Short mmCIF file of C-alpha atoms in Angstrom, two decimals:
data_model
loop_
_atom_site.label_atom_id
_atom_site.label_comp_id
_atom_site.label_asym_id
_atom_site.label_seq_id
_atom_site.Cartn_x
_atom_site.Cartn_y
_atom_site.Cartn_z
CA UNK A 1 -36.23 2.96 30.84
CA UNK A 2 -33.04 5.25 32.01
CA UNK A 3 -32.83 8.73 32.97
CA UNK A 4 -30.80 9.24 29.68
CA UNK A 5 -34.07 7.68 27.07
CA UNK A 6 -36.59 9.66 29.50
CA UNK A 7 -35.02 12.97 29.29
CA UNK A 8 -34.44 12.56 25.44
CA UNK A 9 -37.46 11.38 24.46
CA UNK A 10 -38.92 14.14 26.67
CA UNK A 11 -36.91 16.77 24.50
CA UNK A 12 -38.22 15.22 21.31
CA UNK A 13 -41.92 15.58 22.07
CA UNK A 14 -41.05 19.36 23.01
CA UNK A 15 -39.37 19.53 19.76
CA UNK A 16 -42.46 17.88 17.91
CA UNK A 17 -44.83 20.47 19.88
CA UNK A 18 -42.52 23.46 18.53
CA UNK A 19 -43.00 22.37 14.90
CA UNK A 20 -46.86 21.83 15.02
CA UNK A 21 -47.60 24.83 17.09
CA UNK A 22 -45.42 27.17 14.74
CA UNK A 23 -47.36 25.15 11.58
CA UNK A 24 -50.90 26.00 12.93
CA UNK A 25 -49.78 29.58 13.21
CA UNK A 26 -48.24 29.64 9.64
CA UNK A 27 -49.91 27.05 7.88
CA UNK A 28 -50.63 28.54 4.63
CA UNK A 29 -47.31 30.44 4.58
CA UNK A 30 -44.71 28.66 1.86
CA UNK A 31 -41.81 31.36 2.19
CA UNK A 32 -41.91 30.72 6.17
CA UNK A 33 -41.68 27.02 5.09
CA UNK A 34 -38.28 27.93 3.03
CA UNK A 35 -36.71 30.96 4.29
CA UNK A 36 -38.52 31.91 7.41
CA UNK A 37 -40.08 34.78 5.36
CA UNK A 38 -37.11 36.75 5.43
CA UNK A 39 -38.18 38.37 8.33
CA UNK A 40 -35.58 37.03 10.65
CA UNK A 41 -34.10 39.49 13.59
CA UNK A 42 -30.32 39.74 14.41
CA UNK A 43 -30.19 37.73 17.37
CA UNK A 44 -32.49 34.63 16.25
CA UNK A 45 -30.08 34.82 12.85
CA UNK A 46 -27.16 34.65 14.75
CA UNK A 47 -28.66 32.40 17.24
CA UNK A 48 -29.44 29.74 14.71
CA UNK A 49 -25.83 30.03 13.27
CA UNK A 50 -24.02 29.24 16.81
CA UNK A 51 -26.43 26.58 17.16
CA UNK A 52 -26.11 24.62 13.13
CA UNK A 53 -22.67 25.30 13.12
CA UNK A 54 -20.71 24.70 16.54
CA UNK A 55 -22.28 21.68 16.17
CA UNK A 56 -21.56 18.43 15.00
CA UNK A 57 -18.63 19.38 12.93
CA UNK A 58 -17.11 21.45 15.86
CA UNK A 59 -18.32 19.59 18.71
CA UNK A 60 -16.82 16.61 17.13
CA UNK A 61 -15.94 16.85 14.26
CA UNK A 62 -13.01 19.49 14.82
CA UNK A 63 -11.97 18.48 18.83
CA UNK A 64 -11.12 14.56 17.23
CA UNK A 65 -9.14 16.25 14.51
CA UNK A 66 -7.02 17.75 17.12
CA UNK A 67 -7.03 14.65 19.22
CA UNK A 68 -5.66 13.13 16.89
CA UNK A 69 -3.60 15.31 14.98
CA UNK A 70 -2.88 17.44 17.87
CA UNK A 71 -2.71 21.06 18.49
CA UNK A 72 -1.55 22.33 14.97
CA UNK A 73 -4.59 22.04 14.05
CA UNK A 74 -5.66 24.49 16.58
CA UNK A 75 -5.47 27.54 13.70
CA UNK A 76 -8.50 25.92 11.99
CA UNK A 77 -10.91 27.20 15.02
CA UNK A 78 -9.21 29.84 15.99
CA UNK A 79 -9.26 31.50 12.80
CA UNK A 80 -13.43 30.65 11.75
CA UNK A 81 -14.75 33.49 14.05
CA UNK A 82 -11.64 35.73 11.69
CA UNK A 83 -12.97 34.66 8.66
CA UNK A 84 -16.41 35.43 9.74
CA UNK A 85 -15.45 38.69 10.42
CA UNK A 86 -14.34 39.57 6.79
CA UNK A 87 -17.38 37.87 5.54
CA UNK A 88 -19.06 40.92 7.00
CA UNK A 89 -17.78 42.65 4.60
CA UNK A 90 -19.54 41.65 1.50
CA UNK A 91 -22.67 40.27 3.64
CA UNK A 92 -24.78 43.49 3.39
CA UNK A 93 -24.67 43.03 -0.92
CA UNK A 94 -25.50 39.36 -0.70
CA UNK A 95 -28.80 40.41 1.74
CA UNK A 96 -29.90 42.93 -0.50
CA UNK A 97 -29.38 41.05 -3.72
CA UNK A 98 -31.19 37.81 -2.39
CA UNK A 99 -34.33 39.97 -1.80
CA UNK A 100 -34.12 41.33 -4.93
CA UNK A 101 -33.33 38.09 -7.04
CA UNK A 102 -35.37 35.84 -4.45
CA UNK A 103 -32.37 33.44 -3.69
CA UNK A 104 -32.98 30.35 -1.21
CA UNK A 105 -29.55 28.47 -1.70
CA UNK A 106 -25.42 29.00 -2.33
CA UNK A 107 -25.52 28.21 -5.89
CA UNK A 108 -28.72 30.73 -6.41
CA UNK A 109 -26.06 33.69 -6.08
CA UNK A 110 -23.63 31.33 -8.35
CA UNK A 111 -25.91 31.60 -11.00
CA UNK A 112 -26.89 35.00 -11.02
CA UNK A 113 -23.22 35.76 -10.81
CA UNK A 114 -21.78 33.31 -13.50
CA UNK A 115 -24.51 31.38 -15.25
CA UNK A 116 -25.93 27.81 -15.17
CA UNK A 117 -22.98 25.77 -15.35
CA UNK A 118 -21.11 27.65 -12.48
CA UNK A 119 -24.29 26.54 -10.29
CA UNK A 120 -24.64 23.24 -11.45
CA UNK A 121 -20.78 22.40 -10.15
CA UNK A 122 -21.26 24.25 -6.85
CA UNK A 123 -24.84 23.23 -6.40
CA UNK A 124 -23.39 19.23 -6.67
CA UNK A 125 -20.37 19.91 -4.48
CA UNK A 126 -22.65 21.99 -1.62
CA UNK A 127 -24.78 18.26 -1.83
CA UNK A 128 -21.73 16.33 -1.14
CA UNK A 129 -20.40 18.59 1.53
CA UNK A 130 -24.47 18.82 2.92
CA UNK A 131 -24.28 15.10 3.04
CA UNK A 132 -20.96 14.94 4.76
CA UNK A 133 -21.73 17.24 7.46
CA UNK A 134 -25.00 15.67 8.39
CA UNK A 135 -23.29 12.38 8.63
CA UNK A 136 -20.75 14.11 11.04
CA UNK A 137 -23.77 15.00 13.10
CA UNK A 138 -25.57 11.78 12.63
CA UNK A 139 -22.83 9.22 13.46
CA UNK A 140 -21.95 11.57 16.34
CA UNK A 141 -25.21 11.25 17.99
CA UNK A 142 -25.51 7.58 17.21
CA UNK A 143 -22.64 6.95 18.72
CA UNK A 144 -23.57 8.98 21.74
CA UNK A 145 -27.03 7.13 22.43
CA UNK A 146 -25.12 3.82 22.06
CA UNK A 147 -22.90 4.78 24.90
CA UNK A 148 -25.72 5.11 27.44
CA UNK A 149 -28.45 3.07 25.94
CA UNK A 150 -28.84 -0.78 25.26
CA UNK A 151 -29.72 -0.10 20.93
CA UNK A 152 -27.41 -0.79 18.48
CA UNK A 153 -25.21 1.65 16.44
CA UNK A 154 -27.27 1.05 13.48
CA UNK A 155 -30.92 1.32 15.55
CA UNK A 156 -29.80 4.84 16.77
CA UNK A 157 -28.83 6.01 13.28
CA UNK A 158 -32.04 5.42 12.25
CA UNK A 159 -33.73 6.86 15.69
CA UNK A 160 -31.77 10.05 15.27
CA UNK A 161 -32.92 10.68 11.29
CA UNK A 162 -36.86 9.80 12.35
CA UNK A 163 -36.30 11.99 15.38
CA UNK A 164 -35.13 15.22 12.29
CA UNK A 165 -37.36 13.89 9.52
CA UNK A 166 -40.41 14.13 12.11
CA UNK A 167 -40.33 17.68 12.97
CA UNK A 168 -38.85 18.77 9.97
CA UNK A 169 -41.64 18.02 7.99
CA UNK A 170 -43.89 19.90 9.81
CA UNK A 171 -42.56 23.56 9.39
CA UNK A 172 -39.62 23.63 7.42
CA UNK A 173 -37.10 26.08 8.12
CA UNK A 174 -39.07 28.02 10.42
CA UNK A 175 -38.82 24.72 12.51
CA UNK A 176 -35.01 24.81 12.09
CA UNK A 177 -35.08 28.25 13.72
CA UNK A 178 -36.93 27.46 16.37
CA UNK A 179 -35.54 24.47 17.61
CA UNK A 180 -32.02 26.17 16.85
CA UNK A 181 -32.69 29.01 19.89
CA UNK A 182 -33.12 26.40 22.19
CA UNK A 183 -30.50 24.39 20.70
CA UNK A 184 -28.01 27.62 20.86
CA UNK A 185 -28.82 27.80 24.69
CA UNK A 186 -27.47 24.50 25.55
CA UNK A 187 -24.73 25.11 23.58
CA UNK A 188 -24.16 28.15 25.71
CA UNK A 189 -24.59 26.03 28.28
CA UNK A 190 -22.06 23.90 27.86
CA UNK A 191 -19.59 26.12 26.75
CA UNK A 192 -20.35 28.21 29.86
CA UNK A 193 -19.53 24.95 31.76
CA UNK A 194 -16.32 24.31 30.31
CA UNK A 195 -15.12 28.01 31.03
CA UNK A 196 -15.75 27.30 34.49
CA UNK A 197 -13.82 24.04 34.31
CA UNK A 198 -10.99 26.08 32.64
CA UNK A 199 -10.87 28.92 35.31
CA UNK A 200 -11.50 26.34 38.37
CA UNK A 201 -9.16 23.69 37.47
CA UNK A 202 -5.25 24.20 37.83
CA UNK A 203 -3.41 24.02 34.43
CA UNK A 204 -1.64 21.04 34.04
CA UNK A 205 2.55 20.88 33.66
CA UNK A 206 3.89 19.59 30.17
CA UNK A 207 6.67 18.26 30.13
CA UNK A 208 7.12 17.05 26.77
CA UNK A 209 4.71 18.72 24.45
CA UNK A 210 5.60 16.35 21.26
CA UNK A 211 3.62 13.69 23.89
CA UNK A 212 0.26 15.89 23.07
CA UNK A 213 0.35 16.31 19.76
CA UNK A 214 2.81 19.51 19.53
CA UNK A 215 6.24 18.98 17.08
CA UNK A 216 4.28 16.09 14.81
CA UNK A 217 3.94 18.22 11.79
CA UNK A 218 6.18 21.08 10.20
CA UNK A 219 5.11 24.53 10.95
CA UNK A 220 2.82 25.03 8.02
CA UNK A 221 0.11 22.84 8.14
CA UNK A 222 -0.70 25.26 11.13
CA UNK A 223 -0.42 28.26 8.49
CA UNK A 224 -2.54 26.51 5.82
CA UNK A 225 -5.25 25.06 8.84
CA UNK A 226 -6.19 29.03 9.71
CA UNK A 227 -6.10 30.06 5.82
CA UNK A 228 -8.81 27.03 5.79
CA UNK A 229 -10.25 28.06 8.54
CA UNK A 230 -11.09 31.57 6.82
CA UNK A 231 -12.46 29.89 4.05
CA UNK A 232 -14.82 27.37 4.99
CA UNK A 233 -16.29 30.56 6.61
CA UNK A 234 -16.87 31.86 3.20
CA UNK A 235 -18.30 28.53 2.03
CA UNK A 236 -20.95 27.53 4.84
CA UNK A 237 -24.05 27.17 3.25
CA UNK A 238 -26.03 27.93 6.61
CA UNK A 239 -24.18 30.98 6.42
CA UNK A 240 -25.74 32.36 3.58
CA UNK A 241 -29.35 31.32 4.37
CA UNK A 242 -28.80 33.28 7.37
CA UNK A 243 -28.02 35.98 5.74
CA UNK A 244 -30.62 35.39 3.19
CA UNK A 245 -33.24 35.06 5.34
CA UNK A 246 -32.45 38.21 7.80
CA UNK A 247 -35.11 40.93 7.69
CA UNK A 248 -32.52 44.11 6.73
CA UNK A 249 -28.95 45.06 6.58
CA UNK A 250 -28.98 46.34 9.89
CA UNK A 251 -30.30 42.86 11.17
CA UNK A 252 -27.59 41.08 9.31
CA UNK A 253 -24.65 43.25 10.45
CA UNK A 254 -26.00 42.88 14.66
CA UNK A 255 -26.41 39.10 13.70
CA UNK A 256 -22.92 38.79 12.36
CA UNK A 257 -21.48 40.49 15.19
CA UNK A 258 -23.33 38.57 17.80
CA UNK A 259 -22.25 35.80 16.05
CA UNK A 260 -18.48 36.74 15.84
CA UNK A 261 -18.08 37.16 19.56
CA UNK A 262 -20.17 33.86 20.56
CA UNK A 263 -18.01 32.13 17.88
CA UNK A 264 -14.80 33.57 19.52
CA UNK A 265 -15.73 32.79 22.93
CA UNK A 266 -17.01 28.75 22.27
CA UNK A 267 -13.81 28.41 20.49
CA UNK A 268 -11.62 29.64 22.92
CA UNK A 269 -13.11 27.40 25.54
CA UNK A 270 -13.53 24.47 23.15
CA UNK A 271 -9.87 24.39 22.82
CA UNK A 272 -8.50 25.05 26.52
CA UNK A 273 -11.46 22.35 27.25
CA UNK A 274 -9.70 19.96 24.62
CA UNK A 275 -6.10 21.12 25.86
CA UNK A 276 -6.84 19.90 29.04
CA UNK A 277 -9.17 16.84 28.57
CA UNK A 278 -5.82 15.61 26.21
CA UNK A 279 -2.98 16.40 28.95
CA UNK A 280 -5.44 14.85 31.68
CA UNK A 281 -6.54 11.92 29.76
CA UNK A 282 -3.44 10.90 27.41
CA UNK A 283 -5.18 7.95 25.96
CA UNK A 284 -7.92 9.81 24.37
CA UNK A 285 -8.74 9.37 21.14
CA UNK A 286 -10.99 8.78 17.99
CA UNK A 287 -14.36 10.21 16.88
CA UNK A 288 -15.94 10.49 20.69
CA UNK A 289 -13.14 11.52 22.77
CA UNK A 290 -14.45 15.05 23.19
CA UNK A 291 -17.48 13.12 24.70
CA UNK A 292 -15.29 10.49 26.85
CA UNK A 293 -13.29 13.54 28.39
CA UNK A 294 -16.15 15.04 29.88
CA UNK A 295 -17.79 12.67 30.84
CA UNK A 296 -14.49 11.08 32.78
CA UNK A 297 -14.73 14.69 34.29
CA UNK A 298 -18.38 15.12 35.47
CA UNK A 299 -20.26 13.23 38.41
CA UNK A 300 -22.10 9.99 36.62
CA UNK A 301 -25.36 11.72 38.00
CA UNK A 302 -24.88 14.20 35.39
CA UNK A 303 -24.19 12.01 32.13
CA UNK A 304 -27.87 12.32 31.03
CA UNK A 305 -27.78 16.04 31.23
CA UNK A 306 -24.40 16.53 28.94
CA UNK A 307 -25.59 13.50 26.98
CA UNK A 308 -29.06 15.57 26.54
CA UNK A 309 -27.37 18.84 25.94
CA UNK A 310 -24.83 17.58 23.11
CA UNK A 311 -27.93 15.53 21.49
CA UNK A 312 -29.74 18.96 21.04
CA UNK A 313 -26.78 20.61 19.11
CA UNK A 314 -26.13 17.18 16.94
CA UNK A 315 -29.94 17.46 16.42
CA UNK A 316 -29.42 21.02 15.49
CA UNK A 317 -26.93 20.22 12.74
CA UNK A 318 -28.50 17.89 11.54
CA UNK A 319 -31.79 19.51 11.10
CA UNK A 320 -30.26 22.53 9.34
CA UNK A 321 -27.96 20.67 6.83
CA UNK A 322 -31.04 18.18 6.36
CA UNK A 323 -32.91 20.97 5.16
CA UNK A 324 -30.18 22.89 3.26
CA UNK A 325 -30.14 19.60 1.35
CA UNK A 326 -33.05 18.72 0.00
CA UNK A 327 -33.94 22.42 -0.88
CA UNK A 328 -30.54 22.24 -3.17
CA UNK A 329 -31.29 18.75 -4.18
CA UNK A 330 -34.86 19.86 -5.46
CA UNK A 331 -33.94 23.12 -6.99
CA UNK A 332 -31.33 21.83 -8.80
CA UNK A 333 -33.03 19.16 -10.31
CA UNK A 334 -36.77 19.80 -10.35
CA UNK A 335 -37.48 23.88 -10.09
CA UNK A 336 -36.79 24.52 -14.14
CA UNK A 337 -37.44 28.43 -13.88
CA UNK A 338 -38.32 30.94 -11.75
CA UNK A 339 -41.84 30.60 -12.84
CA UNK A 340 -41.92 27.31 -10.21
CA UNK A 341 -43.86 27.68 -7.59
CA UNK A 342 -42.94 27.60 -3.90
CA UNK A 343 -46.02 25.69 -3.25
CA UNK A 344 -44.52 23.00 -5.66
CA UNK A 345 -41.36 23.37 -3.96
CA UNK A 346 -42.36 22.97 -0.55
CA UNK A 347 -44.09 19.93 -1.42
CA UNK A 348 -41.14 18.42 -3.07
CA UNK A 349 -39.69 18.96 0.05
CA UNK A 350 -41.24 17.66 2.38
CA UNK A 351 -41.40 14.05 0.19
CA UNK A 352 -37.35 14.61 -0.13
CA UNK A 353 -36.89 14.68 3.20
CA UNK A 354 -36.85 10.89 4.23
CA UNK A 355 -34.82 9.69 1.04
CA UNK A 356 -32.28 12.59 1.83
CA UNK A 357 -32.31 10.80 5.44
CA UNK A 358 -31.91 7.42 4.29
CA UNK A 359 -28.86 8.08 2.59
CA UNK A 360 -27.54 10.07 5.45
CA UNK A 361 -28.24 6.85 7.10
CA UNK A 362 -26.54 4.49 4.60
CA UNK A 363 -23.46 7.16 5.07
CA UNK A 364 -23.57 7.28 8.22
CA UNK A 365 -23.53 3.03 9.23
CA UNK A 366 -21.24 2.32 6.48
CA UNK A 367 -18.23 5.23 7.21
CA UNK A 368 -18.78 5.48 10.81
CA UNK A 369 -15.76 7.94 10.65
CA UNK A 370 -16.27 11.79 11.92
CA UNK A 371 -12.50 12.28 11.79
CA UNK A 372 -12.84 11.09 7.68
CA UNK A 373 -15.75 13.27 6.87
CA UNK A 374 -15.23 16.21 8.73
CA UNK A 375 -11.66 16.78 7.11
CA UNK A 376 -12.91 15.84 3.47
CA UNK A 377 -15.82 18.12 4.16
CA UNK A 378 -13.57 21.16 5.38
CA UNK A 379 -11.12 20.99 2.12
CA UNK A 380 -14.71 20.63 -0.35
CA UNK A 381 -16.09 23.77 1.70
CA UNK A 382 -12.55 25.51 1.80
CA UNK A 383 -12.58 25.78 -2.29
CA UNK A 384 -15.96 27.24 -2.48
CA UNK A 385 -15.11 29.80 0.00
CA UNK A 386 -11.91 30.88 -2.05
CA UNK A 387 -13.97 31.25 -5.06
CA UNK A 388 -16.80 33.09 -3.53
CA UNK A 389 -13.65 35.80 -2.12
CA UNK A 390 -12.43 35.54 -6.01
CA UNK A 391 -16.27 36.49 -7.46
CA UNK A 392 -16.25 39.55 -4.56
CA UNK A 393 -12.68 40.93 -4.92
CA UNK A 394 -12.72 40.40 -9.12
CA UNK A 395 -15.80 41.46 -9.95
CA UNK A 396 -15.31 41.35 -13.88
CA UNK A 397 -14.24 37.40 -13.34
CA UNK A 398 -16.59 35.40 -15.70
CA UNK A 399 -17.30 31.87 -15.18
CA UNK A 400 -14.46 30.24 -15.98
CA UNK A 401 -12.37 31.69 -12.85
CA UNK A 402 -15.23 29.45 -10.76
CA UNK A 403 -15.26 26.39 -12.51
CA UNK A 404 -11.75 25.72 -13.75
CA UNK A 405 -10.85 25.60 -10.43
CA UNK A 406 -13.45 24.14 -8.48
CA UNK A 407 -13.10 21.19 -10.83
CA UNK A 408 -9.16 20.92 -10.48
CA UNK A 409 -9.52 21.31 -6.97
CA UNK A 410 -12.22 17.93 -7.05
CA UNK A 411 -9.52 15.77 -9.75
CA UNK A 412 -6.57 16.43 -7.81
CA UNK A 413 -8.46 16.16 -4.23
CA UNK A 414 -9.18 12.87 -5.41
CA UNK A 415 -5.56 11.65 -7.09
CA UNK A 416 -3.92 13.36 -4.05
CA UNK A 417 -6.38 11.04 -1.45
CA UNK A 418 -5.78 7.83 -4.04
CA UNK A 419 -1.97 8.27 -3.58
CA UNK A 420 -1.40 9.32 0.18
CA UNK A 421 -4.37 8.66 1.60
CA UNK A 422 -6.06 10.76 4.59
CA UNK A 423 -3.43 12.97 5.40
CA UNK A 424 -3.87 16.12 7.09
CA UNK A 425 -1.18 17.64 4.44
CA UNK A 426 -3.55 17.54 1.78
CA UNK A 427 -4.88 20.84 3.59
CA UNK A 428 -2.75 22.17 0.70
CA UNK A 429 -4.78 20.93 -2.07
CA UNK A 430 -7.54 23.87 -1.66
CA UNK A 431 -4.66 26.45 -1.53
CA UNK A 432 -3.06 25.48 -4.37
CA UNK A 433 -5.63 24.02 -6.92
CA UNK A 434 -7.83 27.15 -6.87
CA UNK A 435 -5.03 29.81 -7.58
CA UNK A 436 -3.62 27.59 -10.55
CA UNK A 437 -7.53 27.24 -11.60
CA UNK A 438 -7.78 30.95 -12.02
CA UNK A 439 -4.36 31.15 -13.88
CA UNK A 440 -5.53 28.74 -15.71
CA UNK A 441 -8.89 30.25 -16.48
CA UNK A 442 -7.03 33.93 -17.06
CA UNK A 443 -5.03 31.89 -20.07
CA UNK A 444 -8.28 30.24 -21.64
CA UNK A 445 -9.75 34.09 -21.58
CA UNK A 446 -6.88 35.55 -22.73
CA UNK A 447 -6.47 32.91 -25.54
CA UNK A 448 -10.32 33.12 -26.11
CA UNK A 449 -10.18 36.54 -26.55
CA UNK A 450 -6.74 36.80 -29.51
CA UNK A 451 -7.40 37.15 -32.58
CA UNK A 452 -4.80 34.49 -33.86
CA UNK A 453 -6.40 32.20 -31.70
CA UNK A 454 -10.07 32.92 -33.42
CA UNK A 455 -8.42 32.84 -36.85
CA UNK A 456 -6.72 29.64 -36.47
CA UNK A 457 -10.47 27.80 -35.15
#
């Protein structure tokens, strides 16, 4: 057995002894089990966020977008850490009103904001971008323990989903938390590692930039990639159980900051890493080339510990969108009123949990694509950020400024992929779809609302 199995199978058992010490200490407790009691401090909230969400769909997901698209897509990261900062604004309301209306998911403040129907849209679209996500994380990590063990593609797909379905089950979302802090440090780690490699290493001279990936698409699918960049801040689902689950509005405002600066500073190194690892290493490419870069940079003595360090913050995705799942899946389709119990729910749960996985899995060894997912994941997330902004900023919207456009955004999505394909243009479909949606939706009102219009039905 290598270094590389020994050290991760190492980290699992720690993981495993996490869960079952924090269940011992909290056995009886079902709101630790789905929202960490809502007791969390600043620092583990914002902990937790670096860890689920500068992830797998940064890590990966957004470095082989830019591989491959090159560096217009830059705006997308740059501008996250921006858009988290104006989600501060309306962050103290959504903590106070999730105490008070006992919300555990997205489409919970949907709901209470524009009825059943709005939540039943965004509850199925923040399942399809949950699955997505996870999948990034999944086929990331599979394809990482293929690279430096002797199991197939399909054999670590499976290992990485027992590996999250094992300790998941245990604790819940405190588990999630927990393993997140350490996750978050190795993260830190890394990042910390690649400032260093920035600062040490001479820049290298460009002489042609078009060669890396600068001058290959007109000037604004930059703009629209740090609009979408804002939103999908607005639409992480983590996000909000964050928030949810912080202790006050003090707590959430230091987590939110903590979390703005970390934010800023991974993604500043992430990209001079990825600016560098392109010019140095031309012929990079494809889902692991974020992966293949460092590694080409680092002694071979060191593989297991950057292989082990990037498995912890795929697990870390993984185990948070995992979770974020099922808890939409099953209060979507099984918790009727508020009169179900969280002792019914938690035990829903936890028997979700492995089908949730298996179709992860099924995702994950069919599309083997982190470049395909993360993009259509980003543009699903972007339009549910826009119309949580519209529900803040117009608050006497009813529910037709949600779902008119959240479903024109889905029909042309799809005719726009049909006809062109995967295309980074179709950043524009988000941008445009959900302004027309709310046109539309202020024309149904204000025909609604005549009274020719009542006269003539």
């Amino acid at each position: 057995m290598n270094i590389v199995l020994i050290s991760i199978f190492g980290y699992v058992a720690f993981l495993m002894g996490i869960s079952l010490w924090h269940r011992k200490k909290n056995y009886r407790a079902n709101e630790d089990f789905l929202i960490a009691d809502r007791k969390l401090s600043g620092i583990v909230a914002s902990f937790t966020l670096i860890a689920s969400f500068i992830g797998g769909g940064t890590l990966l997901g957004n470095t082989a977008l830019i591989f491959k698209f090159g560096y217009y897509i830059l705006p997308l990261l740059i501008m996250l850490p921006v858009g988290l900062l104006l989600f501060m604004f309306i962050a103290p309301k959504i903590n106070r009103l999730a105490k008070k209306e006992k919300w555990l998911t997205l489409y919970d403040m949907f709901e209470s904001r524009f009825g059943v129907e709005t939540k039943n849209i965004v509850a199925i679209i923040q399942l399809i971008n949950i699955l997505l996500i996870t999948s990034v994380a999944m086929i990331g990590g599979a394809k990482m323990l293929e690279l430096f063990t002797a199991y197939s593609y399909e054999m670590c797909v499976v290992l990485m989903a027992s590996i999250v379905g094992g300790y998941l089950s245990i604790s819940g979302f405190s588990s999630v938390v927990k393993t997140d802090i350490i996750q978050a440090i190795f993260l830190l780690l890394i990042f910390g590692a690649l400032l260093v490699f920035l600062t040490v290493n001479p820049s290298p001279e460009i002489q042609n930039y078009a060669d890396y990936g600068f001058g290959k698409m007109p000037i604004y699918v930059s703009f629209l990639m740090g609009i979408i960049g804002i939103l999908v801040s607005f639409g992480m689902e983590d996000l909000y159980q964050r928030v949810y689950a912080t202790k006050n509005v003090k707590e959430v405002k230091k987590s939110l900051w903590i979390t703005f600066f970390m934010w800023g500073f991974c993604y500043i190194c992430l990209a001079g890493a990825v600016f560098k690892l392109k010019v140095l290493f031309p012929e990079l490419a494809g889902d692991m080339a974020f992966l293949e870069g460092i590694n080409n940079l680092i002694p071979t003595t060191f593989h297991w510990l950057a292989s082990l360090a990037i498995l912890s913050i795929l697990l870390s995705t993984i185990d948070t969108f995992t979770f974020n799942g099922v808890l939409n899946f099953n209060k979507l389709f099984f918790a009727k009123d508020d009169k179900d119990s969280h002792k019914n729910l938690v035990r829903r749960i936890k028997r979700s949990i492995p089908i949730f996985l298996l179709i992860v899995i099924l995702i994950s060894i069919f599309i083997k694509s982190i470049i395909f997912t993360t993009y259509i994941y980003g543009m699903l997330m972007a339009s549910t950020g826009l119309v949580v902004i519209i529900s803040f900023a117009f608050p006497k919207a009813n529910k037709w400024y949600a779902i008119i456009p959240l479903i024109l955004n889905i029909i042309v999505g799809i005719i726009g992929v049909s006809i062109f394909g995967f295309s980074e243009k179709l950043a524009v479909i988000p941008l445009a779809t959900i302004p027309l949606g709310c046109l539309l939706a202020y024309f149904y009102n204000f025909l609604k609302s005549n009274a020719f219009y009542k006269k003539k039905l």
